[in-house]
Tab-separated table of C-alpha atoms and ligand atoms in Angstrom:
chain	number	residue	atom	x	y	z
L	5	MET	CA	-1.350	-4.959	-21.839
L	6	PRO	CA	-1.022	-4.113	-18.160
L	7	THR	CA	-0.522	-7.119	-15.926
L	8	SER	CA	-1.994	-7.561	-12.493
L	9	THR	CA	0.443	-7.664	-9.606
L	10	ALA	CA	-2.252	-7.288	-6.963
L	11	PRO	CA	-2.240	-9.807	-4.147
L	12	ALA	CA	-5.407	-11.825	-3.773
L	13	ARG	CA	-5.407	-11.066	-0.042
L	14	PRO	CA	-4.354	-8.025	1.980
L	15	THR	CA	-0.631	-7.782	2.561
L	16	ASP	CA	0.790	-8.772	5.940
L	17	PRO	CA	2.231	-5.402	7.035
L	18	SER	CA	5.186	-6.919	8.883
L	19	ASN	CA	6.172	-9.014	5.875
L	20	PRO	CA	5.299	-6.958	2.798
L	21	SER	CA	5.656	-8.417	-0.680
L	22	ASP	CA	7.428	-5.160	-1.656
L	23	PRO	CA	10.717	-4.910	0.325
L	24	THR	CA	10.626	-1.077	0.048
L	25	MET	CA	7.691	-1.178	2.490
L	26	HIS	CA	9.443	-3.150	5.220
L	27	PRO	CA	8.581	-1.490	8.566
L	28	ASP	CA	12.150	-1.786	9.899
L	29	LEU	CA	13.775	0.390	7.212
L	30	ARG	CA	15.405	3.567	8.597
L	31	SER	CA	16.889	6.667	6.990
L	32	TRP	CA	19.909	8.743	7.987
L	33	LEU	CA	17.446	11.664	8.055
L	34	PRO	CA	16.255	11.496	11.688
L	35	SER	CA	13.030	13.442	11.017
L	36	ALA	CA	11.798	10.646	8.725
L	37	HIS	CA	11.060	8.488	11.746
L	38	ALA	CA	9.995	11.100	14.281
L	39	PRO	CA	6.697	10.142	15.948
L	40	GLY	CA	3.766	11.094	13.735
L	41	SER	CA	5.938	11.782	10.669
L	42	ASP	CA	3.919	11.754	7.439
L	43	PHE	CA	6.954	10.903	5.370
L	44	PRO	CA	9.005	7.937	6.628
L	45	ILE	CA	11.506	6.334	4.243
L	46	GLN	CA	8.799	3.877	3.090
L	47	ASN	CA	6.516	6.672	1.789
L	48	LEU	CA	8.642	8.814	-0.581
L	49	PRO	CA	5.733	10.699	-2.184
L	50	LEU	CA	6.444	12.549	-5.438
L	51	GLY	CA	6.168	16.317	-5.803
L	52	ILE	CA	7.538	19.403	-7.533
L	53	ALA	CA	9.391	22.028	-5.493
L	54	LEU	CA	9.964	25.673	-6.404
L	55	ASP	CA	13.087	27.460	-5.260
L	56	GLN	CA	11.673	30.969	-4.827
L	57	GLU	CA	15.089	32.607	-5.097
L	58	SER	CA	16.185	31.050	-8.394
L	59	GLU	CA	12.591	30.403	-9.583
L	60	ALA	CA	13.717	26.916	-10.601
L	61	VAL	CA	11.374	23.956	-10.224
L	62	PHE	CA	12.666	20.470	-9.539
L	63	VAL	CA	11.214	17.004	-8.960
L	64	VAL	CA	11.476	15.757	-5.392
L	65	VAL	CA	10.347	13.061	-3.007
L	66	ALA	CA	9.609	13.846	0.628
L	67	CYS	CA	11.535	12.175	3.444
L	68	GLY	CA	10.902	13.473	6.959
L	69	ASP	CA	11.079	17.265	6.909
L	70	HIS	CA	13.320	17.311	3.817
L	71	VAL	CA	12.811	17.173	0.070
L	72	ILE	CA	15.187	15.079	-2.030
L	73	ASP	CA	16.246	16.568	-5.379
L	74	LEU	CA	16.048	13.582	-7.770
L	75	ASP	CA	17.699	15.299	-10.717
L	76	MET	CA	20.704	16.130	-8.581
L	77	LEU	CA	21.034	12.480	-7.477
L	78	VAL	CA	20.876	11.297	-11.083
L	79	HIS	CA	23.443	13.903	-12.209
L	80	ALA	CA	25.803	12.868	-9.432
L	81	GLY	CA	25.534	9.253	-10.594
L	82	ALA	CA	24.213	8.235	-7.166
L	83	LEU	CA	21.390	6.151	-8.651
L	84	GLY	CA	23.351	4.194	-11.253
L	85	ASN	CA	23.648	4.663	-14.957
L	86	ASP	CA	21.470	2.464	-17.126
L	87	GLU	CA	18.329	2.567	-19.256
L	88	THR	CA	16.068	3.239	-16.247
L	89	ILE	CA	18.127	6.285	-15.328
L	90	GLU	CA	18.249	7.422	-18.954
L	91	ILE	CA	14.441	7.489	-19.150
L	92	ALA	CA	14.097	9.038	-15.693
L	93	HIS	CA	16.725	11.638	-16.512
L	94	SER	CA	14.826	13.195	-19.411
L	95	ALA	CA	11.682	13.481	-17.243
L	96	LEU	CA	13.597	14.917	-14.278
L	97	HIS	CA	15.610	17.309	-16.418
L	98	MET	CA	12.353	18.904	-17.650
L	99	ALA	CA	10.753	18.656	-14.170
L	100	ASN	CA	8.009	16.684	-15.915
L	101	THR	CA	6.490	14.214	-13.452
L	102	ASN	CA	3.820	13.135	-15.972
L	103	LEU	CA	6.498	11.433	-18.100
L	104	LEU	CA	7.743	9.579	-15.043
L	105	MET	CA	4.265	8.518	-13.968
L	106	ALA	CA	3.476	7.052	-17.390
L	107	GLU	CA	6.329	4.531	-16.911
L	108	PRO	CA	5.432	2.418	-13.872
L	109	ALA	CA	8.483	0.116	-14.144
L	110	VAL	CA	10.868	3.084	-14.316
L	111	TRP	CA	9.223	4.735	-11.310
L	112	ARG	CA	9.303	1.520	-9.271
L	113	GLU	CA	13.026	1.108	-9.905
L	114	LEU	CA	13.829	4.801	-9.361
L	115	ARG	CA	11.920	4.747	-6.072
L	116	ARG	CA	13.831	1.644	-4.935
L	117	ARG	CA	17.188	3.267	-5.706
L	118	VAL	CA	16.288	6.599	-4.060
L	119	GLN	CA	15.267	4.669	-0.971
L	120	GLY	CA	18.629	2.868	-1.083
L	121	TRP	CA	20.399	6.247	-1.141
L	122	LEU	CA	18.382	7.388	1.884
L	123	LEU	CA	18.941	4.220	3.934
L	124	ASP	CA	20.740	4.644	7.227
L	125	GLY	CA	24.487	4.175	7.189
L	126	PRO	CA	27.632	6.284	7.005
L	127	PRO	CA	28.059	8.344	3.829
L	128	GLY	CA	30.672	6.738	1.614
L	129	GLY	CA	33.392	9.378	1.504
L	130	GLN	CA	33.598	13.138	1.317
L	131	SER	CA	31.663	13.581	-1.963
L	132	SER	CA	28.733	11.524	-0.657
L	133	ARG	CA	28.553	13.657	2.467
L	134	ARG	CA	28.421	16.782	0.299
L	135	LEU	CA	25.736	15.215	-1.897
L	136	ARG	CA	23.614	14.488	1.179
L	137	GLU	CA	23.841	18.126	2.202
L	138	LYS	CA	23.020	19.429	-1.269
L	139	ALA	CA	20.343	16.998	-2.476
L	140	ALA	CA	18.366	16.804	0.786
L	141	ARG	CA	16.946	20.277	1.386
L	142	PRO	CA	14.734	21.405	4.275
L	143	MET	CA	11.121	21.322	3.115
L	144	ALA	CA	10.623	24.744	4.685
L	145	SER	CA	13.165	26.239	2.243
L	146	VAL	CA	11.064	25.489	-0.858
L	147	GLN	CA	7.497	26.038	-2.025
L	148	MET	CA	5.587	22.973	-3.178
L	149	VAL	CA	3.635	23.515	-6.396
L	150	GLU	CA	1.184	21.335	-8.335
L	151	PRO	CA	2.742	17.850	-8.400
L	152	CYS	CA	1.907	17.164	-12.064
L	153	VAL	CA	0.077	18.644	-15.021
L	154	VAL	CA	-3.590	17.663	-14.710
L	155	ASP	CA	-4.979	17.488	-18.241
L	156	ASN	CA	-8.328	15.986	-17.282
L	157	TYR	CA	-10.351	16.017	-14.098
L	158	THR	CA	-13.252	13.665	-13.396
L	159	ASP	CA	-15.293	13.868	-10.212
L	160	PHE	CA	-17.230	10.833	-8.957
L	161	TYR	CA	-19.940	10.386	-6.314
L	162	ALA	CA	-18.690	7.183	-4.703
L	163	SER	CA	-19.886	7.665	-1.093
L	164	ILE	CA	-23.344	6.198	-0.579
L	165	HIS	CA	-23.677	8.109	2.711
L	166	HIS	CA	-23.053	11.401	0.898
L	167	ALA	CA	-25.462	10.451	-1.907
L	168	ARG	CA	-28.149	9.461	0.611
L	169	THR	CA	-27.845	12.550	2.827
L	170	VAL	CA	-27.754	15.017	-0.043
L	171	GLY	CA	-30.558	13.091	-1.799
L	172	ALA	CA	-32.705	13.305	1.334
L	173	MET	CA	-32.506	17.122	1.263
L	174	PHE	CA	-34.141	17.247	-2.155
L	175	ARG	CA	-36.103	13.967	-2.304
L	176	PRO	CA	-37.035	12.916	1.261
L	177	ASP	CA	-39.076	9.925	0.051
L	178	ASN	CA	-36.546	8.735	-2.491
L	179	PRO	CA	-33.042	9.860	-1.463
L	180	LEU	CA	-31.053	7.363	-3.523
L	181	LEU	CA	-31.704	7.361	-7.256
L	182	PRO	CA	-32.317	3.893	-8.778
L	183	ASN	CA	-29.038	3.806	-10.742
L	184	TYR	CA	-26.752	4.491	-7.738
L	185	LYS	CA	-25.955	0.888	-6.767
L	186	HIS	CA	-25.392	-0.177	-10.373
L	187	VAL	CA	-23.280	2.529	-11.977
L	188	PRO	CA	-20.510	4.696	-10.471
L	189	ILE	CA	-21.854	8.223	-11.014
L	190	GLY	CA	-19.436	10.900	-12.160
L	191	TYR	CA	-19.040	13.992	-14.338
L	192	HIS	CA	-16.209	15.728	-16.157
L	193	GLY	CA	-14.833	18.628	-14.150
L	194	ARG	CA	-12.478	21.351	-15.308
L	195	ALA	CA	-8.719	20.795	-15.142
L	196	SER	CA	-7.750	24.467	-15.667
L	197	SER	CA	-8.925	25.401	-12.173
L	198	VAL	CA	-7.132	22.574	-10.328
L	199	VAL	CA	-4.648	24.385	-8.069
L	200	ALA	CA	-1.961	23.479	-5.559
L	201	SER	CA	-2.627	23.529	-1.829
L	202	GLY	CA	-2.105	27.020	-0.423
L	203	THR	CA	-3.501	28.843	-3.467
L	204	PRO	CA	-5.991	31.488	-2.218
L	205	ILE	CA	-9.596	30.707	-3.220
L	206	THR	CA	-11.659	33.657	-4.429
L	207	ARG	CA	-15.329	33.481	-3.506
L	208	PRO	CA	-17.124	33.017	-6.821
L	209	MET	CA	-19.746	35.336	-8.281
L	210	GLY	CA	-22.712	33.666	-9.902
L	211	GLN	CA	-26.378	33.406	-10.679
L	212	THR	CA	-28.636	32.188	-7.882
L	213	LYS	CA	-32.336	32.175	-7.129
L	214	PRO	CA	-32.856	33.094	-3.470
L	215	GLU	CA	-35.572	31.167	-1.638
L	216	GLY	CA	-38.993	32.788	-1.954
L	217	GLN	CA	-37.978	35.095	-4.829
L	218	ASP	CA	-39.417	34.858	-8.323
L	219	SER	CA	-36.333	35.908	-10.262
L	220	PRO	CA	-32.654	35.022	-10.098
L	221	ILE	CA	-29.937	37.480	-9.118
L	222	PHE	CA	-26.218	37.798	-9.865
L	223	GLY	CA	-23.858	38.243	-6.940
L	224	ALA	CA	-21.277	36.714	-4.603
L	225	CYS	CA	-21.871	33.111	-3.555
L	226	LYS	CA	-23.491	32.969	-0.086
L	227	ARG	CA	-23.202	29.207	0.441
L	228	LEU	CA	-19.548	28.414	-0.149
L	229	ASP	CA	-18.512	24.896	0.854
L	230	TYR	CA	-15.585	22.454	0.817
L	231	GLU	CA	-15.746	18.809	-0.224
L	232	LEU	CA	-13.299	16.292	1.285
L	233	GLU	CA	-12.207	13.895	-1.477
L	234	LEU	CA	-9.413	11.512	-2.403
L	235	GLY	CA	-7.941	11.861	-5.896
L	236	VAL	CA	-6.435	9.040	-7.948
L	237	VAL	CA	-3.564	10.285	-10.126
L	238	ILE	CA	-3.303	8.196	-13.287
L	239	GLY	CA	0.000	6.553	-14.244
L	240	LYS	CA	0.085	4.185	-17.219
L	241	GLU	CA	-2.171	5.378	-20.024
L	242	ASN	CA	-4.748	3.313	-21.909
L	243	ALA	CA	-5.185	3.931	-25.627
L	244	LEU	CA	-8.396	5.291	-27.127
L	245	GLY	CA	-10.818	2.416	-27.637
L	246	THR	CA	-9.222	0.144	-25.022
L	247	ARG	CA	-10.530	-0.759	-21.594
L	248	VAL	CA	-8.679	-1.306	-18.323
L	249	PRO	CA	-10.067	-4.524	-16.801
L	250	ILE	CA	-10.858	-4.203	-13.110
L	251	ASP	CA	-8.111	-6.603	-11.976
L	252	GLU	CA	-5.491	-4.850	-14.124
L	253	VAL	CA	-5.789	-1.310	-12.729
L	254	ASP	CA	-2.542	-1.415	-10.695
L	255	ASP	CA	-0.313	0.329	-13.218
L	256	SER	CA	-3.069	2.825	-14.093
L	257	ILE	CA	-2.892	4.099	-10.503
L	258	PHE	CA	0.276	6.118	-9.962
L	259	GLY	CA	-0.865	7.402	-6.603
L	260	PHE	CA	-3.223	9.504	-4.545
L	261	VAL	CA	-3.690	13.127	-3.475
L	262	LEU	CA	-6.126	14.911	-1.200
L	263	VAL	CA	-8.724	16.949	-3.076
L	264	ASN	CA	-10.851	19.863	-1.887
L	265	ASP	CA	-13.600	20.254	-4.479
L	266	TRP	CA	-14.750	23.763	-3.488
L	267	SER	CA	-18.482	24.103	-4.166
L	268	ALA	CA	-20.922	27.023	-4.429
L	269	ARG	CA	-24.132	25.475	-3.113
L	270	ASP	CA	-26.500	28.315	-4.001
L	271	ILE	CA	-25.204	28.485	-7.577
L	272	GLN	CA	-25.367	24.673	-7.759
L	273	ALA	CA	-28.992	24.469	-6.582
L	274	TRP	CA	-30.158	26.816	-9.352
L	275	GLU	CA	-28.007	25.564	-12.238
L	276	TYR	CA	-27.732	21.780	-11.784
L	277	GLN	CA	-30.865	20.625	-13.593
L	278	PRO	CA	-30.868	19.005	-16.081
L	279	LEU	CA	-27.165	18.637	-16.964
L	280	GLY	CA	-25.480	18.601	-13.541
L	281	PRO	CA	-23.004	20.973	-11.878
L	282	PHE	CA	-21.173	23.603	-13.956
L	283	LEU	CA	-20.002	26.988	-12.605
L	284	SER	CA	-20.713	25.937	-8.993
L	285	LYS	CA	-17.786	23.518	-9.207
L	286	ASN	CA	-15.205	24.793	-11.687
L	287	PHE	CA	-13.915	27.976	-10.017
L	288	ALA	CA	-11.275	26.101	-7.949
L	289	THR	CA	-10.264	22.587	-6.900
L	290	SER	CA	-7.293	22.314	-4.511
L	291	ILE	CA	-4.991	19.302	-4.404
L	292	SER	CA	-2.289	18.368	-1.901
L	293	PRO	CA	1.289	18.760	-3.199
L	294	TRP	CA	2.423	15.178	-2.567
L	295	ILE	CA	1.364	12.221	-4.692
L	296	VAL	CA	1.425	9.283	-2.290
L	297	THR	CA	2.302	6.425	-4.595
L	298	ARG	CA	0.470	3.131	-4.959
L	299	GLN	CA	3.502	1.282	-3.535
L	300	ALA	CA	3.235	3.199	-0.240
L	301	ILE	CA	-0.493	2.474	0.078
L	302	GLU	CA	-0.066	-1.259	-0.584
L	303	PRO	CA	-0.055	-2.315	3.128
L	304	TYR	CA	-3.361	-0.498	3.586
L	305	ARG	CA	-5.277	-2.249	0.829
L	306	VAL	CA	-8.080	-4.365	2.260
L	307	PRO	CA	-11.183	-6.004	0.784
L	308	GLY	CA	-13.600	-3.410	-0.574
L	309	PRO	CA	-16.960	-2.723	1.066
L	310	ALA	CA	-19.249	-5.759	1.121
L	311	ARG	CA	-22.639	-5.372	-0.491
L	312	GLN	CA	-25.387	-5.385	2.158
L	313	GLY	CA	-28.805	-7.037	2.277
L	314	ASP	CA	-30.505	-6.736	-1.061
L	315	ASP	CA	-27.782	-4.571	-2.639
L	316	PRO	CA	-27.342	-5.761	-6.240
L	317	GLN	CA	-24.062	-7.446	-7.219
L	318	PRO	CA	-22.218	-5.175	-9.621
L	319	LEU	CA	-22.095	-6.148	-13.281
L	320	GLU	CA	-19.227	-8.433	-14.289
L	321	TYR	CA	-16.891	-5.629	-15.483
L	322	LEU	CA	-17.138	-3.994	-12.018
L	323	ARG	CA	-16.469	-7.232	-10.113
L	324	GLY	CA	-12.770	-7.703	-9.263
L	325	GLN	CA	-10.744	-10.193	-7.244
L	326	ALA	CA	-7.992	-7.856	-6.005
L	327	PRO	CA	-8.707	-5.986	-2.755
L	328	TRP	CA	-9.140	-2.289	-3.429
L	329	GLY	CA	-10.661	-1.037	-0.193
L	330	LEU	CA	-8.312	1.654	1.173
L	331	ASP	CA	-7.846	2.087	4.912
L	332	ILE	CA	-7.109	5.819	4.839
L	333	ASN	CA	-8.027	8.109	7.750
L	334	LEU	CA	-9.133	11.596	6.797
L	335	GLU	CA	-9.941	14.811	8.615
L	336	VAL	CA	-10.999	18.370	7.901
L	337	LEU	CA	-10.024	21.325	10.093
L	338	LEU	CA	-11.311	24.865	9.966
L	339	THR	CA	-9.855	28.166	11.180
L	340	SER	CA	-11.364	31.635	10.896
L	341	SER	CA	-9.226	34.759	10.631
L	342	ALA	CA	-10.300	35.595	14.209
L	343	MET	CA	-9.107	32.180	15.402
L	344	ARG	CA	-5.727	32.705	13.739
L	345	ALA	CA	-5.442	36.238	15.161
L	346	GLN	CA	-6.128	34.891	18.665
L	347	GLY	CA	-3.729	31.983	18.234
L	348	VAL	CA	-6.527	29.416	18.558
L	349	GLU	CA	-5.774	25.993	17.083
L	350	PRO	CA	-7.745	24.917	13.991
L	351	MET	CA	-10.970	23.110	14.880
L	352	ARG	CA	-11.616	19.620	13.552
L	353	VAL	CA	-14.967	19.509	11.774
L	354	CYS	CA	-14.800	16.056	10.178
L	355	ARG	CA	-13.124	12.708	10.800
L	356	GLY	CA	-13.663	9.790	8.436
L	357	ASN	CA	-12.192	6.797	6.628
L	358	PHE	CA	-12.107	5.965	2.926
L	359	LEU	CA	-13.411	2.440	3.710
L	360	GLU	CA	-16.908	3.956	3.955
L	361	MET	CA	-17.065	4.405	0.163
L	362	TYR	CA	-19.511	2.311	-1.873
L	363	TRP	CA	-17.330	2.143	-5.019
L	364	THR	CA	-13.593	1.335	-4.976
L	365	VAL	CA	-10.978	3.227	-6.996
L	366	ALA	CA	-10.564	0.074	-9.137
L	367	GLN	CA	-14.259	0.183	-9.995
L	368	LEU	CA	-13.987	3.888	-10.859
L	369	ILE	CA	-11.140	3.216	-13.325
L	370	ALA	CA	-12.762	0.109	-14.850
L	371	HIS	CA	-15.982	2.077	-15.299
L	372	HIS	CA	-14.312	5.227	-16.670
L	373	THR	CA	-12.527	3.209	-19.373
L	374	SER	CA	-15.401	0.762	-20.011
L	375	ASN	CA	-16.384	2.679	-23.150
L	376	GLY	CA	-12.803	3.029	-24.393
L	377	CYS	CA	-12.159	6.496	-22.922
L	378	PRO	CA	-8.381	7.020	-22.669
L	379	LEU	CA	-6.938	8.105	-19.320
L	380	LEU	CA	-3.745	10.163	-19.518
L	381	ALA	CA	-0.827	10.205	-17.093
L	382	GLY	CA	-1.585	12.896	-14.530
L	383	ASP	CA	-5.357	12.759	-15.014
L	384	LEU	CA	-7.200	13.335	-11.751
L	385	LEU	CA	-10.102	11.065	-10.781
L	386	ALA	CA	-11.637	12.378	-7.572
L	387	SER	CA	-13.778	10.123	-5.401
L	388	GLY	CA	-16.577	12.538	-4.577
L	389	THR	CA	-17.252	13.769	-1.052
L	390	ILE	CA	-16.129	11.210	1.527
L	391	SER	CA	-18.863	10.880	4.129
L	392	GLY	CA	-19.552	8.158	6.673
L	393	PRO	CA	-22.749	7.318	8.559
L	394	ALA	CA	-21.921	9.443	11.660
L	395	PRO	CA	-22.746	13.184	11.537
L	396	ASP	CA	-19.135	14.136	12.366
L	397	SER	CA	-17.877	12.046	9.429
L	398	ARG	CA	-19.763	14.096	6.848
L	399	GLY	CA	-17.236	15.558	4.407
L	400	CYS	CA	-18.875	18.905	3.525
L	401	LEU	CA	-20.807	21.660	5.328
L	402	LEU	CA	-23.908	21.049	3.205
L	403	GLU	CA	-24.277	17.732	5.047
L	404	ARG	CA	-22.519	18.706	8.285
L	405	THR	CA	-24.933	21.519	9.242
L	406	TRP	CA	-28.071	19.743	7.956
L	407	GLN	CA	-30.412	18.467	10.664
L	408	GLY	CA	-32.878	16.482	8.605
L	409	ASN	CA	-36.274	17.361	7.151
L	410	GLY	CA	-39.379	18.540	8.976
L	411	PRO	CA	-42.863	16.963	8.762
L	412	ASP	CA	-43.550	18.995	5.600
L	413	GLY	CA	-40.570	17.289	3.912
L	414	LYS	CA	-38.579	20.540	3.785
L	415	PRO	CA	-35.153	20.753	5.440
L	416	LEU	CA	-35.210	21.953	9.065
L	417	PRO	CA	-33.211	25.121	9.818
L	418	ARG	CA	-29.491	24.386	9.633
L	419	VAL	CA	-27.564	24.213	12.906
L	420	PRO	CA	-24.291	26.126	12.501
L	421	LEU	CA	-20.971	24.812	13.812
L	422	ALA	CA	-19.839	26.694	16.923
L	423	LEU	CA	-16.220	27.904	16.664
L	424	PRO	CA	-14.070	28.357	19.814
L	425	THR	CA	-14.106	32.164	19.320
L	426	GLY	CA	-17.911	32.292	19.708
L	427	GLU	CA	-18.336	32.635	15.941
L	428	SER	CA	-20.532	30.178	14.069
L	429	ARG	CA	-20.485	28.712	10.561
L	430	THR	CA	-23.222	27.293	8.358
L	431	PHE	CA	-21.100	27.809	5.247
L	432	LEU	CA	-17.633	29.342	4.737
L	433	GLU	CA	-16.909	33.026	5.406
L	434	ASP	CA	-14.156	35.176	3.890
L	435	GLY	CA	-10.864	34.563	5.693
L	436	ASP	CA	-11.757	30.986	6.643
L	437	GLU	CA	-9.065	28.421	6.002
L	438	VAL	CA	-9.911	24.770	5.310
L	439	ILE	CA	-7.186	22.199	6.063
L	440	MET	CA	-7.493	18.571	4.986
L	441	ARG	CA	-5.220	15.781	6.203
L	442	ALA	CA	-5.008	12.038	5.626
L	443	TRP	CA	-2.880	9.197	6.897
L	444	CYS	CA	-2.700	5.409	7.075
L	445	GLU	CA	-1.542	3.623	10.194
L	446	ARG	CA	-1.687	0.133	11.608
L	447	PRO	CA	0.486	-1.760	14.126
L	448	GLY	CA	3.490	-3.331	12.400
L	449	ALA	CA	3.275	-1.119	9.282
L	450	PRO	CA	4.952	2.224	8.528
L	451	ARG	CA	2.707	5.256	9.022
L	452	ILE	CA	1.982	6.789	5.615
L	453	GLY	CA	0.873	10.437	5.629
L	454	PHE	CA	-0.474	12.602	2.821
L	455	GLY	CA	0.611	16.012	4.136
L	456	GLU	CA	-2.009	18.735	3.917
L	457	CYS	CA	-4.384	20.360	1.449
L	458	ARG	CA	-5.068	23.978	2.417
L	459	GLY	CA	-6.968	26.971	1.074
L	460	ILE	CA	-8.067	30.380	2.448
L	461	ILE	CA	-11.227	32.082	1.192
L	462	GLN	CA	-10.715	35.554	-0.311
L	463	PRO	CA	-13.573	38.035	-0.810
L	464	ALA	CA	-15.394	38.016	-4.148
L	465	VAL	CA	-14.150	40.522	-6.726
S	21	LIG	CA1	-17.225	16.779	-5.637
């Protein structure tokens, strides 16, 4: 059985319960502690790098602007030689991060030792100096690929602001369905189309029914959208028929990635009743290449959102003691091909925080396993579009360019976003690139960044 290690109260950032998160730790890699660095020595997110020349893939953690080859450190004996290393070695040798993620105690210990190797101080002798040069490679010299094998992908709907705004477009008098505040809503997505950041996204073809027409047509999607989401990557597995109690989710959570759940709104509007989204959602889902581990997020765990007014208390199995609100800043930037050609900086189109969500990641896991559904290491549980109450914190264009409903209850004409080139966008055009970023920061705590999740739209074929 998993045991709970969660503190009852938020951690004091300057005196963390986990010594690997101490804000004073420094690496001999100077870039780790450059202002604004996503990857200080306290973060050490897990990823898989591809050496394009040799076509070899290898498991790495990020530190500053370098990637650290874990297999090479193990081979060199730099991380010790015991049972932990034996288990880690077989996973690293096969570049299989899923095996590593399924063993939370092994990961915790491996992470601690890798951090020890990166800690500031003179290299011990000639061979250590050589190992530093070989095992720490510039990030720019490798290509980051998908950080694990995603066998299963579930997408939730955990932002009440998103649910309300989208609901208001279709049901102005009754935007929030009666089950929303009782049950975390989700559906099973498709894992085969989960791709690494940077993978080009082909505009999907599909069946739509244009407004005012009697019959549907087949053609290229005209309302292509992004969705800003946070993904939980599962670590320790639960067996078929067992549940993960809400205060024992710690080991189930290996870490977090950014997710862009690309969506074809016109296909969605025609196909979604009565079984929910299908081809409007499964043509591509981009994830960021770095899994920011639960240990690195620990200082940013705070009490989850309080229920307001006459909000119902969740049922017992969704009521936990451990704080699982996550203070994560998020933003979405957009560039068109014209903007890139003119050297114009990407334009920020959304700025939000994960604390706006109605359901916590602990509630999502407790609910997902409440019927005995097994979660596998590497499974991706995405939060659903992260939207706040302010218009500029809406995490997709469907909401961002919506201006409310008119007196007849129908949506008013959309107001497109104005780009610095004079172009405008209601939905995405070919050549547009969407960039998502996230980071945690607070005085006295190390800044923890997620890196980026990117994708450029290619014409339909
Ligand atoms: Ca979604």
